[in-house]
Each structure stands twice: as structure tokens, then as C-alpha cells.
mmCIF file of C-alpha atoms and ligand atoms in Angstrom:
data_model
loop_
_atom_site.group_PDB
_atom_site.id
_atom_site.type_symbol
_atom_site.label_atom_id
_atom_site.label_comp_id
_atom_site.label_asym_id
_atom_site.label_seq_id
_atom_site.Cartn_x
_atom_site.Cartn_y
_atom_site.Cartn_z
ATOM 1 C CA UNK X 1 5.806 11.201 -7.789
ATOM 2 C CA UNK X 2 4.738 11.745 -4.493
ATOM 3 C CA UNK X 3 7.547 11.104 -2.049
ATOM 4 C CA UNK X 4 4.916 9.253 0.877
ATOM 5 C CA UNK X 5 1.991 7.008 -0.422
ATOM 6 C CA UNK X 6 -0.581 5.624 1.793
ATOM 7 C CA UNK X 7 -3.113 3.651 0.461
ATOM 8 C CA UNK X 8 -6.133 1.232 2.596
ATOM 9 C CA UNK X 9 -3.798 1.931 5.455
ATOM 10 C CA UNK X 10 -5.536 0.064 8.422
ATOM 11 C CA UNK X 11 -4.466 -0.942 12.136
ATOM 12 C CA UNK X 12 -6.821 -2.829 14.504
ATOM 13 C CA UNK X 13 -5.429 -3.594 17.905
ATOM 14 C CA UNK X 14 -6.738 -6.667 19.877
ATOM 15 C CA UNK X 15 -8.564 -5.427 23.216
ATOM 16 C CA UNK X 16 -9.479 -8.591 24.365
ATOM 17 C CA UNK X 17 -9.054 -8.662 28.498
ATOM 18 C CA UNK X 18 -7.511 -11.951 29.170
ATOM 19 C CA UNK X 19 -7.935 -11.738 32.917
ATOM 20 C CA UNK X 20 -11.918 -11.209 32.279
ATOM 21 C CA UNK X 21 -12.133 -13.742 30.160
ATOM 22 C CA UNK X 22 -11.192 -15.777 32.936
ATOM 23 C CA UNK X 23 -13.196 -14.824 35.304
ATOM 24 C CA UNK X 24 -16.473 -14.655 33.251
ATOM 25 C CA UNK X 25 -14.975 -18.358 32.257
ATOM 26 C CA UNK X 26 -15.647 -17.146 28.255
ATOM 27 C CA UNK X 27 -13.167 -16.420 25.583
ATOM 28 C CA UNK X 28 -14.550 -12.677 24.247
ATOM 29 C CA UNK X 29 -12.785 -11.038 21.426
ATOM 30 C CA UNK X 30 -12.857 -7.280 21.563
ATOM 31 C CA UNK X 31 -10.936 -5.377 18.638
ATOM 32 C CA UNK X 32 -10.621 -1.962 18.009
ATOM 33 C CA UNK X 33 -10.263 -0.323 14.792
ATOM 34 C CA UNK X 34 -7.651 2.829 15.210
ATOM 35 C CA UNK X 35 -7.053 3.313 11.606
ATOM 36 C CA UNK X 36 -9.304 2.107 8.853
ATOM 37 C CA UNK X 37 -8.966 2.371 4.749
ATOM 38 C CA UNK X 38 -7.362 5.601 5.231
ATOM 39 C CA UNK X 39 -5.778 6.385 1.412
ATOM 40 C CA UNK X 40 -3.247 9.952 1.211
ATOM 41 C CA UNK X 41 -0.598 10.929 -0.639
ATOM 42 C CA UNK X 42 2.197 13.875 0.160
ATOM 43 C CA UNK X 43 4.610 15.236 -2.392
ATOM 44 C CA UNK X 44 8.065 16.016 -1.486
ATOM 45 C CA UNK X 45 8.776 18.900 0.600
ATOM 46 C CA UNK X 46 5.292 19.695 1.734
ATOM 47 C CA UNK X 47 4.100 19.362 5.084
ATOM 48 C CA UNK X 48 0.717 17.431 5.281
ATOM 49 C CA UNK X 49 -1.190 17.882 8.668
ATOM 50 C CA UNK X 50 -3.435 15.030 10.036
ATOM 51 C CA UNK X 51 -6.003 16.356 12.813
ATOM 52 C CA UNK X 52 -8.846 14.840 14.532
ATOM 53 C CA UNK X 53 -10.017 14.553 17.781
ATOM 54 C CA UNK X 54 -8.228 12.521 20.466
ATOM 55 C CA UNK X 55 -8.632 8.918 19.546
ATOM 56 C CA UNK X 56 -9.370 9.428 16.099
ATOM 57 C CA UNK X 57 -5.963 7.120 15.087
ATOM 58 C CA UNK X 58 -3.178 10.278 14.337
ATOM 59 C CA UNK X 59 -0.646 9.183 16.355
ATOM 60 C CA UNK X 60 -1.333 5.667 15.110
ATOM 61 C CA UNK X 61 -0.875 6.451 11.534
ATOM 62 C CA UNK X 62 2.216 8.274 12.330
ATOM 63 C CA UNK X 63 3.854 5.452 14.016
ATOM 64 C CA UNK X 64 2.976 3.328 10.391
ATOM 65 C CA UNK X 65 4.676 5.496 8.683
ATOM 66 C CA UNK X 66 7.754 5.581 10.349
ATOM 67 C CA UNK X 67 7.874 1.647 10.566
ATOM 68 C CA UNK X 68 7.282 1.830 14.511
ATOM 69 C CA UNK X 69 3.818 -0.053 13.954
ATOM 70 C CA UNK X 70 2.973 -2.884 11.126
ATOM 71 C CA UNK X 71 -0.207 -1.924 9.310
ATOM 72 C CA UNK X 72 -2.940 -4.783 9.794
ATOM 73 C CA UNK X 73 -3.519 -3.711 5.987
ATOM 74 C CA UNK X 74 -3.113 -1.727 3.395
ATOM 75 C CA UNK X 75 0.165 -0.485 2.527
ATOM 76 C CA UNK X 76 2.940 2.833 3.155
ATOM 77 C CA UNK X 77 5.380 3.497 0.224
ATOM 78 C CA UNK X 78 8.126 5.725 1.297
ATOM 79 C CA UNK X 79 9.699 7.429 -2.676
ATOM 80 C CA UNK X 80 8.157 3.646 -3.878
ATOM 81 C CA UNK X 81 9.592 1.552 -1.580
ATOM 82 C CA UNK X 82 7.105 -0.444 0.321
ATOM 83 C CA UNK X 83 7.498 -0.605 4.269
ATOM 84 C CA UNK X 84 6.406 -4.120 4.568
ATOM 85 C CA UNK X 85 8.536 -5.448 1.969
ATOM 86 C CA UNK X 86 10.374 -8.767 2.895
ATOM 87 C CA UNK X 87 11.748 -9.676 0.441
ATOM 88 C CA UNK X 88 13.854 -6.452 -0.608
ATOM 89 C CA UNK X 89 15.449 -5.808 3.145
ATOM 90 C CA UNK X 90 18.275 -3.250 2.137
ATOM 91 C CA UNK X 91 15.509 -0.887 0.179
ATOM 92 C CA UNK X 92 13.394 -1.476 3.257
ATOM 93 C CA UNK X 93 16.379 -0.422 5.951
ATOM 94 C CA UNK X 94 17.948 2.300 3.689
ATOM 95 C CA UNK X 95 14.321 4.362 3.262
ATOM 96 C CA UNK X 96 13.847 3.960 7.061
ATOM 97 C CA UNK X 97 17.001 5.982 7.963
ATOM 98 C CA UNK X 98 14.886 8.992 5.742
ATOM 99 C CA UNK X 99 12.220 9.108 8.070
ATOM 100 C CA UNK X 100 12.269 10.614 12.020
ATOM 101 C CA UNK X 101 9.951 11.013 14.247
ATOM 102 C CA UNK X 102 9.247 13.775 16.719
ATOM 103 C CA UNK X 103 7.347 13.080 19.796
ATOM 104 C CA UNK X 104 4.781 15.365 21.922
ATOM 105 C CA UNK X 105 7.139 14.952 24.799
ATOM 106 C CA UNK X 106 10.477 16.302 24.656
ATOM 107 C CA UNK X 107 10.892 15.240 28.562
ATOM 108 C CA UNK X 108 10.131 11.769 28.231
ATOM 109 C CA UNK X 109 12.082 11.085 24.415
ATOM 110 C CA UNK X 110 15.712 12.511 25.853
ATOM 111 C CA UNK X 111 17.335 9.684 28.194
ATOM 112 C CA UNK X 112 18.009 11.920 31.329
ATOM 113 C CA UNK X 113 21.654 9.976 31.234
ATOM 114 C CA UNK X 114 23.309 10.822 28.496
ATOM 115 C CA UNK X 115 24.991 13.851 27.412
ATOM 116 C CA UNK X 116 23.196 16.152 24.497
ATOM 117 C CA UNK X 117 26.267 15.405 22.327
ATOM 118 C CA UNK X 118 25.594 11.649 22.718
ATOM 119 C CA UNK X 119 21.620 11.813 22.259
ATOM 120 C CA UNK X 120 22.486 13.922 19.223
ATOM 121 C CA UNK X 121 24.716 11.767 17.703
ATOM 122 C CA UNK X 122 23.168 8.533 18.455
ATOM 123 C CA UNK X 123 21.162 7.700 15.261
ATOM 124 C CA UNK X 124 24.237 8.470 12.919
ATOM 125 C CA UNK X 125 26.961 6.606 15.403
ATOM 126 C CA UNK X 126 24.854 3.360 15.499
ATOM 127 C CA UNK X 127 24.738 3.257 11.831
ATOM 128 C CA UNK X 128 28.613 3.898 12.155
ATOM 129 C CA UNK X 129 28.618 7.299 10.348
ATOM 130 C CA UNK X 130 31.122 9.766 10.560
ATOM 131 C CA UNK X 131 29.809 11.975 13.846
ATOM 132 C CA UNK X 132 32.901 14.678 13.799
ATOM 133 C CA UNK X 133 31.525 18.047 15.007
ATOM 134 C CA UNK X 134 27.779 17.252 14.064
ATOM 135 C CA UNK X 135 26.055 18.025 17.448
ATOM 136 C CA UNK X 136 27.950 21.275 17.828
ATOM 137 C CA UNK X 137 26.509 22.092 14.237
ATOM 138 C CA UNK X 138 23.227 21.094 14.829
ATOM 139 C CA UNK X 139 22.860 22.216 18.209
ATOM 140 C CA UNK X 140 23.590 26.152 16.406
ATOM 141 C CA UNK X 141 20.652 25.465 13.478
ATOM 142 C CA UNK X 142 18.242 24.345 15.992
ATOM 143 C CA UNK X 143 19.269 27.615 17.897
ATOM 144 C CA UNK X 144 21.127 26.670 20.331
ATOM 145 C CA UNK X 145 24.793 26.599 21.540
ATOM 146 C CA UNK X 146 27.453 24.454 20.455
ATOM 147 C CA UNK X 147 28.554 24.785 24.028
ATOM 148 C CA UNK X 148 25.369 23.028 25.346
ATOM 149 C CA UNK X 149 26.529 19.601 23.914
ATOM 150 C CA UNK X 150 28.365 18.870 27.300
ATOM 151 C CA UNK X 151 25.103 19.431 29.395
ATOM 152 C CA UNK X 152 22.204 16.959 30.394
ATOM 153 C CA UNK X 153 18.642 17.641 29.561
ATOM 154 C CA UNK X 154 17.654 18.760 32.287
ATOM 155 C CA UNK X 155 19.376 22.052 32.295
ATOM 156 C CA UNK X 156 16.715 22.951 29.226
ATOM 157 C CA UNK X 157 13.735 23.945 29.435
ATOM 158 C CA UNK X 158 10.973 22.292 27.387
ATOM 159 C CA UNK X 159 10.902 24.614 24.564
ATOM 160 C CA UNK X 160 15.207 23.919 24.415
ATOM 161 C CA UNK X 161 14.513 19.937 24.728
ATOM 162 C CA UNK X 162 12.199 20.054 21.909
ATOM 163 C CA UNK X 163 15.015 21.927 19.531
ATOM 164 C CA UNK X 164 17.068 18.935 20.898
ATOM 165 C CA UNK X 165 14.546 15.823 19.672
ATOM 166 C CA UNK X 166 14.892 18.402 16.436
ATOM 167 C CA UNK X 167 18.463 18.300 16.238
ATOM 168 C CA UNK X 168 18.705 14.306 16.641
ATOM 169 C CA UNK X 169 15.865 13.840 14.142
ATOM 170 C CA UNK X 170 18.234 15.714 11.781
ATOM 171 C CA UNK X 171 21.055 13.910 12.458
ATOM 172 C CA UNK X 172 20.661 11.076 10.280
ATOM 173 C CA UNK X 173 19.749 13.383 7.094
ATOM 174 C CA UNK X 174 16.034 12.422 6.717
ATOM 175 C CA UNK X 175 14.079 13.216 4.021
ATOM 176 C CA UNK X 176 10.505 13.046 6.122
ATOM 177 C CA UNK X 177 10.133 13.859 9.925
ATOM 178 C CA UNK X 178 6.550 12.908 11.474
ATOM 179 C CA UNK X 179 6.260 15.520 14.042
ATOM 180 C CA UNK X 180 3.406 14.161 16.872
ATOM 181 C CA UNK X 181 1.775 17.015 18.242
ATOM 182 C CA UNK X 182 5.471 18.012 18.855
ATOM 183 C CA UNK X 183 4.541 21.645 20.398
ATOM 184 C CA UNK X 184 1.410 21.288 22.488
ATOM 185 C CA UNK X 185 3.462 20.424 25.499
ATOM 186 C CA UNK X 186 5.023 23.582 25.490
ATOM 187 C CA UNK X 187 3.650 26.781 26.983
ATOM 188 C CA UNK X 188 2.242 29.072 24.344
ATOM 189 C CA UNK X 189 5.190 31.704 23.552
ATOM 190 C CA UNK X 190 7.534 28.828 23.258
ATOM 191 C CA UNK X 191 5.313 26.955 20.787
ATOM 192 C CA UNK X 192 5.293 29.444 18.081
ATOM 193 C CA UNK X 193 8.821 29.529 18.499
ATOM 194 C CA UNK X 194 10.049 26.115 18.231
ATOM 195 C CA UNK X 195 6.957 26.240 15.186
ATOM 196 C CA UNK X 196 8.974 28.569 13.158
ATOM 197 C CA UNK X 197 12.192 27.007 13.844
ATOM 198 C CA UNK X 198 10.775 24.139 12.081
ATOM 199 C CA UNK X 199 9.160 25.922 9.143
ATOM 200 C CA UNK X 200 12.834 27.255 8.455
ATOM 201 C CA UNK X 201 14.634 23.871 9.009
ATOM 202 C CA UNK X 202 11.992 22.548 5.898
ATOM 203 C CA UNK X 203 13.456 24.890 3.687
ATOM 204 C CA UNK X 204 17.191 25.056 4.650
ATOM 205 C CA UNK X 205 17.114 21.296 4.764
ATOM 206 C CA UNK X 206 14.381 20.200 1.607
ATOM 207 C CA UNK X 207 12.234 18.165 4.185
ATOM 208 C CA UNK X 208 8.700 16.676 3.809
ATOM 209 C CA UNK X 209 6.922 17.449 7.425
ATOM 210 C CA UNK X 210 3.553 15.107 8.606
ATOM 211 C CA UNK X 211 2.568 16.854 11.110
ATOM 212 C CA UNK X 212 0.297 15.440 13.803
ATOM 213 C CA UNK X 213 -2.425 17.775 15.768
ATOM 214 C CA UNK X 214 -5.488 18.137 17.549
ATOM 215 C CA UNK X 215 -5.513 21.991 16.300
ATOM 216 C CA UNK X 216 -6.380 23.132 13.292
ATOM 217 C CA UNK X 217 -5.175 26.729 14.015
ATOM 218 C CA UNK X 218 -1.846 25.290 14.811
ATOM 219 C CA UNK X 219 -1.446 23.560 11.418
ATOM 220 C CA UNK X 220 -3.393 26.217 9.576
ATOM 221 C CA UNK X 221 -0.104 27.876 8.747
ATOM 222 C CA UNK X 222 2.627 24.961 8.333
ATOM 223 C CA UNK X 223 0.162 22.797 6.088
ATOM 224 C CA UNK X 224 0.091 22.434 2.259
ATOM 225 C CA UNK X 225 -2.653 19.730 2.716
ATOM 226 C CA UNK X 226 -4.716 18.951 5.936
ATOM 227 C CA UNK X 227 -5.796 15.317 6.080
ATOM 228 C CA UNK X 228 -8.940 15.723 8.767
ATOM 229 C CA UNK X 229 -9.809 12.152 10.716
ATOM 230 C CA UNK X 230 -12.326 10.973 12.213
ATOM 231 C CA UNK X 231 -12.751 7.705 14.725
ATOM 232 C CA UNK X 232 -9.790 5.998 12.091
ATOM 233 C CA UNK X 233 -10.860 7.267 8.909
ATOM 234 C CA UNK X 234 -10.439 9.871 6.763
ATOM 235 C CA UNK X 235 -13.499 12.138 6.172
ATOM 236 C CA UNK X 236 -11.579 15.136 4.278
ATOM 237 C CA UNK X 237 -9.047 16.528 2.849
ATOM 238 C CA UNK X 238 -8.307 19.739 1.399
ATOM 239 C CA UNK X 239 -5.409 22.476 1.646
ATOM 240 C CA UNK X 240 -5.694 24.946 4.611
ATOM 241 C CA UNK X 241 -7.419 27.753 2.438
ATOM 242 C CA UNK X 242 -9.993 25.241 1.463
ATOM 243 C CA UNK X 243 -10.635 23.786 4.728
ATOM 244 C CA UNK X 244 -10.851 26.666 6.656
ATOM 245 C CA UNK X 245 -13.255 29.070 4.281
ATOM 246 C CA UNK X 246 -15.108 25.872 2.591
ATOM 247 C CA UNK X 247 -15.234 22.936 4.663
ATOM 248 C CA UNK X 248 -16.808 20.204 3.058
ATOM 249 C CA UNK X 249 -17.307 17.660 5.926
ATOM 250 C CA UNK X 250 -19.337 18.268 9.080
ATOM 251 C CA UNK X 251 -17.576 17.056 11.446
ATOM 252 C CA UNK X 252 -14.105 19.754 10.179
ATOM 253 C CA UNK X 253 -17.211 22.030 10.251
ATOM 254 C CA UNK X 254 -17.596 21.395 14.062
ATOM 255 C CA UNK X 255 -13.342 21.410 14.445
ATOM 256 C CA UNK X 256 -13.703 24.892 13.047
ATOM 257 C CA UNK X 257 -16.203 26.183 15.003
ATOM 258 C CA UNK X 258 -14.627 24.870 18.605
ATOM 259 C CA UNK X 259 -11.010 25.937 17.114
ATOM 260 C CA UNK X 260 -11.186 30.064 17.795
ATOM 261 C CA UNK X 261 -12.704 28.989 20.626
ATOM 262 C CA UNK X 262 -9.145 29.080 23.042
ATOM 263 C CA UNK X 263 -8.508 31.313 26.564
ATOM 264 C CA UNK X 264 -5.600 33.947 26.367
ATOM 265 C CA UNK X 265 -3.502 30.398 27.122
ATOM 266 C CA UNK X 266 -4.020 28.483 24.177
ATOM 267 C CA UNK X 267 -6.361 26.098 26.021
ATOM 268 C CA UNK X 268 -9.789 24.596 24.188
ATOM 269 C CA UNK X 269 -12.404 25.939 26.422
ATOM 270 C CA UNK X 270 -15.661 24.361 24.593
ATOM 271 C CA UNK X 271 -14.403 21.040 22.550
ATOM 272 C CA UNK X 272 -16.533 19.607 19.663
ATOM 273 C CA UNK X 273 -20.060 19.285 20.902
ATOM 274 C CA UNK X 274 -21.199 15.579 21.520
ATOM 275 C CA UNK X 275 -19.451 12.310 22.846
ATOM 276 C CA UNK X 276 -16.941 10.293 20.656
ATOM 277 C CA UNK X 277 -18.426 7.028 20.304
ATOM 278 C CA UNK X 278 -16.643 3.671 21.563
ATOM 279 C CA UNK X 279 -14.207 2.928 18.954
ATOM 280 C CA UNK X 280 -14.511 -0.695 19.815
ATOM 281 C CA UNK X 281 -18.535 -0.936 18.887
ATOM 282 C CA UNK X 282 -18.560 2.379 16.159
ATOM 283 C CA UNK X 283 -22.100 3.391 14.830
ATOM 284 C CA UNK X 284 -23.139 1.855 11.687
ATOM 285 C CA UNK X 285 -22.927 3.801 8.857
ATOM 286 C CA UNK X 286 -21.177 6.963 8.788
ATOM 287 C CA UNK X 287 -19.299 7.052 12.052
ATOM 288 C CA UNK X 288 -19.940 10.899 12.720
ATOM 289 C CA UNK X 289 -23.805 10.305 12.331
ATOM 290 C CA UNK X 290 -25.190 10.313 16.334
ATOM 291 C CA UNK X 291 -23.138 13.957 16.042
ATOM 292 C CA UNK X 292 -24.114 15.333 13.128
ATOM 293 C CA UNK X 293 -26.339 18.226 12.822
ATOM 294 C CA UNK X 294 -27.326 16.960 8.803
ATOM 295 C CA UNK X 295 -27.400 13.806 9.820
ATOM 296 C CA UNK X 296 -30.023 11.770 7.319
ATOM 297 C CA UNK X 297 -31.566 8.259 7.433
ATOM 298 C CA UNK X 298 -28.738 6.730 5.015
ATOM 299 C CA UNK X 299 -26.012 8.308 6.924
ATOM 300 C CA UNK X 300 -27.053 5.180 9.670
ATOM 301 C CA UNK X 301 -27.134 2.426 6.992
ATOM 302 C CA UNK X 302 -24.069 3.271 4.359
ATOM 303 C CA UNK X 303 -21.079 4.578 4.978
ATOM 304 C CA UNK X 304 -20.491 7.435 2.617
ATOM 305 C CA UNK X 305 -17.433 6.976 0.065
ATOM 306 C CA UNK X 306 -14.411 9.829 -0.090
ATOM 307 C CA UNK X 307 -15.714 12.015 -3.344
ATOM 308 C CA UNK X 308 -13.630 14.286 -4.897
ATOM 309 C CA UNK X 309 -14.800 17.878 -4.627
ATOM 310 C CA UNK X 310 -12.557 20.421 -6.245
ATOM 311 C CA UNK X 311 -9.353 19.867 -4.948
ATOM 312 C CA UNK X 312 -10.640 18.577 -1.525
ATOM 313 C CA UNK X 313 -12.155 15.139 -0.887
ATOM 314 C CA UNK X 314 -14.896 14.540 2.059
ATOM 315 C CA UNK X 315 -16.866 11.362 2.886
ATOM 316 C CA UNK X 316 -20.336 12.608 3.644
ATOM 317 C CA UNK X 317 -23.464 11.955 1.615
ATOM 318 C CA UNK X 318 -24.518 15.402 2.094
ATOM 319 C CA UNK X 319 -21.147 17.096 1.252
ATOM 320 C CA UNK X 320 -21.818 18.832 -2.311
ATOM 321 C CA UNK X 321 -24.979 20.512 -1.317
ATOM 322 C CA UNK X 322 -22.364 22.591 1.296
ATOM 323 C CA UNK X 323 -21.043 25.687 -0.166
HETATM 324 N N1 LIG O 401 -1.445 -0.202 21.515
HETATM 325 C C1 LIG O 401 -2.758 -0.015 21.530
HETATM 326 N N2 LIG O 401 -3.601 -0.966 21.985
HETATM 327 C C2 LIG O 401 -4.934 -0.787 21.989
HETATM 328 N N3 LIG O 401 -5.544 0.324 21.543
HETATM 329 C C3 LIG O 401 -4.761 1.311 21.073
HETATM 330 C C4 LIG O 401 -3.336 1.202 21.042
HETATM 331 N N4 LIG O 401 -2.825 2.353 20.528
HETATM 332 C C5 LIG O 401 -3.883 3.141 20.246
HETATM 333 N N5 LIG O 401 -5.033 2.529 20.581
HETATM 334 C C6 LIG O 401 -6.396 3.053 20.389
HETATM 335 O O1 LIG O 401 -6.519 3.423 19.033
HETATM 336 C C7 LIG O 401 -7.299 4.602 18.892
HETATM 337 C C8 LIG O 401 -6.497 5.655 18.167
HETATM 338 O O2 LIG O 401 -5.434 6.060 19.022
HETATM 339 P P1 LIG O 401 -4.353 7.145 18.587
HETATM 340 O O3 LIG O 401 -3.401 7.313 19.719
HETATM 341 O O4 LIG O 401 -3.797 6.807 17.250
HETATM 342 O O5 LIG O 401 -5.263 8.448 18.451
HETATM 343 P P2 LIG O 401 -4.820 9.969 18.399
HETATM 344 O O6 LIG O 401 -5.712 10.625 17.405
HETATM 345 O O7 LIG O 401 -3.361 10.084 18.168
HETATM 346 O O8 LIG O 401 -5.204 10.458 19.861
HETATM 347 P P3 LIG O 401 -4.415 11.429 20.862
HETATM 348 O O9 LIG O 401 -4.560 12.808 20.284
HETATM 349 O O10 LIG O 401 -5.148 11.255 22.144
HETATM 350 O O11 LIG O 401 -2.995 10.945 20.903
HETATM 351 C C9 LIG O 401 -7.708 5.009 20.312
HETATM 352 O O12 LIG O 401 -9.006 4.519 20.558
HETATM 353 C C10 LIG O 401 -6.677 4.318 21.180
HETATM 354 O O13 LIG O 401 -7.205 4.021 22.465
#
């Protein structure tokens, strides 16, 4: 069974602008779609890599899926336990102390405050767990010293702080960490780093990685699936080999092209070619169609259902007549 299982997962945030409203004396609804119908599943310790552009609902998923967010429908089952469950709290509560989340930031997700030790330990001492020695362990299999647990954060540098989020994710014993874009604040050297750290940590500690990126190089290696997105929905889905020699889907066809595209830095120097529409009014149709190079008269009208291919899935009319 597969240990995460996401199925018509959709979030629509109200965009309404009160303060307009009153001044144009007229009560206008605006809503914006961020995730829509998207359906995955990832099997236990496997790391399944969502990428898209900015916008395209990632980071919105990820927060779903660690219970940060409700889903305006459709449904995450964490090992068959449904998040939204009210009536079964305890299954609900228990599952959620299996799944951390790491954020882009490692500067803005350590309070500046507290001691290492103490944002270490934090997740495991407010569920009153036995803390004994744990950040001085963890601290050594992120890499660092058990001597750093006295310091503050900011005597690390941003690669350090990130092994420190690592460390407090692990804390608690989780079984999944969502990792948001968790290296591409960090300078280049650093990132591969921190990328391998967590690659090991997987294996010494059985752990099921989603893991959140703009970059398809970056996840080209860590993947065993790569769940491609595209303004809130999923358009394919294939594993990294697949992908990357036979991409199904325009639009990953464009991601591809832009990806080798980087300076000596690491930086995107040409980005996909064409604007992302307005998520609040998206095109008809298949929402990639005012960018797409194949781009038919029914990719306006109908929106094109995920078909199996293989063993990838794409949503584009014209994806079996690609190689
Ligand atoms: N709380 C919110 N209220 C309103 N709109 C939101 C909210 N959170 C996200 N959005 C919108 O939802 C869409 C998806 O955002 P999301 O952050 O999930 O995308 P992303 O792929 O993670 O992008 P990025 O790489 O820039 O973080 C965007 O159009 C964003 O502006």
C-alpha cells in the first residue's frame, strides 16, 4: 500500500478585496484555484518530487499534506488514515506526528531566541517525550557538533541552519518529511551538500521524502517519481528516466529545455518561454494552451484527461503521438 494517497486534492483561496468592494460600492467574488483535482500516490520510502513553475500550487499541496492547510476537496490519506477525519481524532493526531516539514528558509523557520538544543528538541518535549541527549545525537547525523547545541542560529551559516530544520524534523521520528524547495536558498556548493546529507538520512532512517522544486535538475537525482504541475494541476507524471529522455507533456518539454539552461551559479538565465496566465481567470480548456507550441483547436474547448502512458501519465490531447 502506498504509504501517502492523494486523490481530487483541491484548494481554492478566496481573493476577494474587501476594501475594493467598498469603494466600487459592489460585493465581487474573486477565487483562485491553487490546486485543482490533483490525484498521486507515493510508496514508502521513495522520494516523489513535485515541480512546476512558481505559482503552479507546490508549496500549496505540501502544506495539505502535512495538515498545515485544509483541502477545499478531495482528500490526503497518510498509511490510510484520512487527514480530515473528525470523527477518529487520535488516528488523525498520531499520523500527524509522522509527517515534518522542511521550509525554503532555514533563516526565517529557527526562532533567533532559543538555543539549538531547545529548537531541536521542541517537537518531541511538547508531546512530553523523553528528550535525554537527542539534540547532541542529531546534531552529529546531520553533521554537525554535539557541541553546537549551546549556540544560537546565528552563529551558522545557511547551509548549517538548514542541517538544523533537518535535525528538528527528525526529532519526532517521522515517517514522511515534505522538504519545500529546502536548498535553493543556499549558495550552490552548499546545496549539493545539505542534498546528499538528505539522500543518506532516507536510508539510515527508512523515510518517504516529497520534495518540492522549481528544478528539475535538482530533483533529477533524489526522485523515484516526479509529479510535474502546472497552474494547480497535474499534467504528468513519470520517474526521472522517463521524464527527462521521454517527456510526454509539453509544457515538462519546455521545463526541460529552460532547465540546462543555468550560469556557472546555478541561476535560470532564460525561464520557460511565455507568460503564466492569471490563476484567478485560467484559459479555458487546457490551461497550458496560449503556451503551447502543439497547441490544437480542442486544447481551447476540453480540458484533456490524465492518460496513462507506460508508466507515466500526462494530460494533453496530443501526448501519445510524442515519442
Ligand atoms: N493564502 C493564500 N491566499 C491567496 N492565494 C494564495 C495563497 N497561498 C497561495 N496562493 C496562490 O496560489 C497559487 C499557488 O501558490 P503556491 O505557493 O502553492 O505555488 P508554488 O508552486 O509553491 O510557487 P512558488 O514556487 O512561488 O512558491 C499562487 O497563485 C498563489 O498566489
Amino acid at each position: 500500500m502506498a504509504l501517502v494517497r492523494v486523490r481530487n486534492l483541491t484548494r481554492v483561496f478566496d481573493v476577494s478585496k474587501p476594501w475594493l468592494n467598498r469603494v466600487i460600492e459592489r460585493r465581487a467574488k474573486a477565487y483562485l484555484t491553487a490546486v485543482s483535482d490533483v490525484d498521486f500516490d507515493i510508496a514508502e520510502r521513495s522520494t516523489y518530487a513535485l515541480v512546476g513553475e512558481s505559482g503552479s500550487g507546490k508549496s500549496t499541496i505540501g502544506r495539505m499534506l502535512v495538515g498545515l492547510l485544509r483541502p477545499t476537496a478531495g482528500n490526503v490519506e497518510i498509511d490510510g488514515v484520512d487527514l480530515a477525519n473528525e470523527t477518529d481524532a487520535a488516528k488523525v493526531d498520531l499520523i500527524r506526528s509522522d509527517i515534518q516539514m522542511i521550509f525554503q528558509d532555514p533563516y526565517a523557520s529557527l526562532n533567533p531566541r532559543w538555543r539549538v538544543r531547545d529548537i531541536i528538541v521542541e517537537p518531541v518535549a511538547a508531546r512530553g517525550g523523553n528528550t535525554d541527549g537527542l539534540a547532541a545525537r542529531l546534531l552529529e547525523q546531520v553533521g554537525l557538533s554535539a557541541l553546537d547545541a549551546g549556540k544560537f542560529p546565528h552563529e551558522f551559516s545557511g547551509g548549517q541552519r538548514q542541517r538544523i530544520c533537518i535535525a528538528r524534523a527528525l526529532a519526532s521520528e517521522p515517517r514522511l518529511i515534505v522538504c519545500d524547495e529546502p536548498t535553493s536558498a543556499l549558495d550552490v556548493s552548499v546545496q549539493a551538500q545539505v542534498l546528499n546529507l538528505m539522500s543518506d538520512l532516507k536510508d539510515d532512517f527508512g523515510l518517504t521524502y516529497v520534495f518540492i522544486s522549481h528544478d528539475l535538475t535538482v530533483v533529477r537525482h533524489m526522485a523515484d517519481r516526479i509529479g510535474v504541475l502546472y497552474l494547480g494541476r497535474l499534467v504528468e507524471e513519470a520517474s526521472p528516466r522517463d521524464l527527462f529522455e521521454a517527456p510526454k507533456h509539453p509544457y515538462t518539454q519546455m521545463l526541460l529545455e529552460a532547465a540546462p539552461r543555468m550560469d556557472g551559479f546555478g541561476r535560470e538565465v532564460a525561464p520557460p518561454e511565455g507568460e503564466i496566465p492569471d490563476p484567478i481567470n485560467p484559459p479555458t480548456g487546457c490551461a497550458f494552451h496560449p503556451r503551447c507550441p502543439i497547441a490544437q483547436d480542442i486544447c481551447k474547448h476540453e480540458r484533456p484527461e490524465m492518460k496513462q502512458h507506460g508508466n507515466a501519465r500526462a494530460a494533453c490531447h496530443f501526448a501519445s503521438l510524442e515519442p
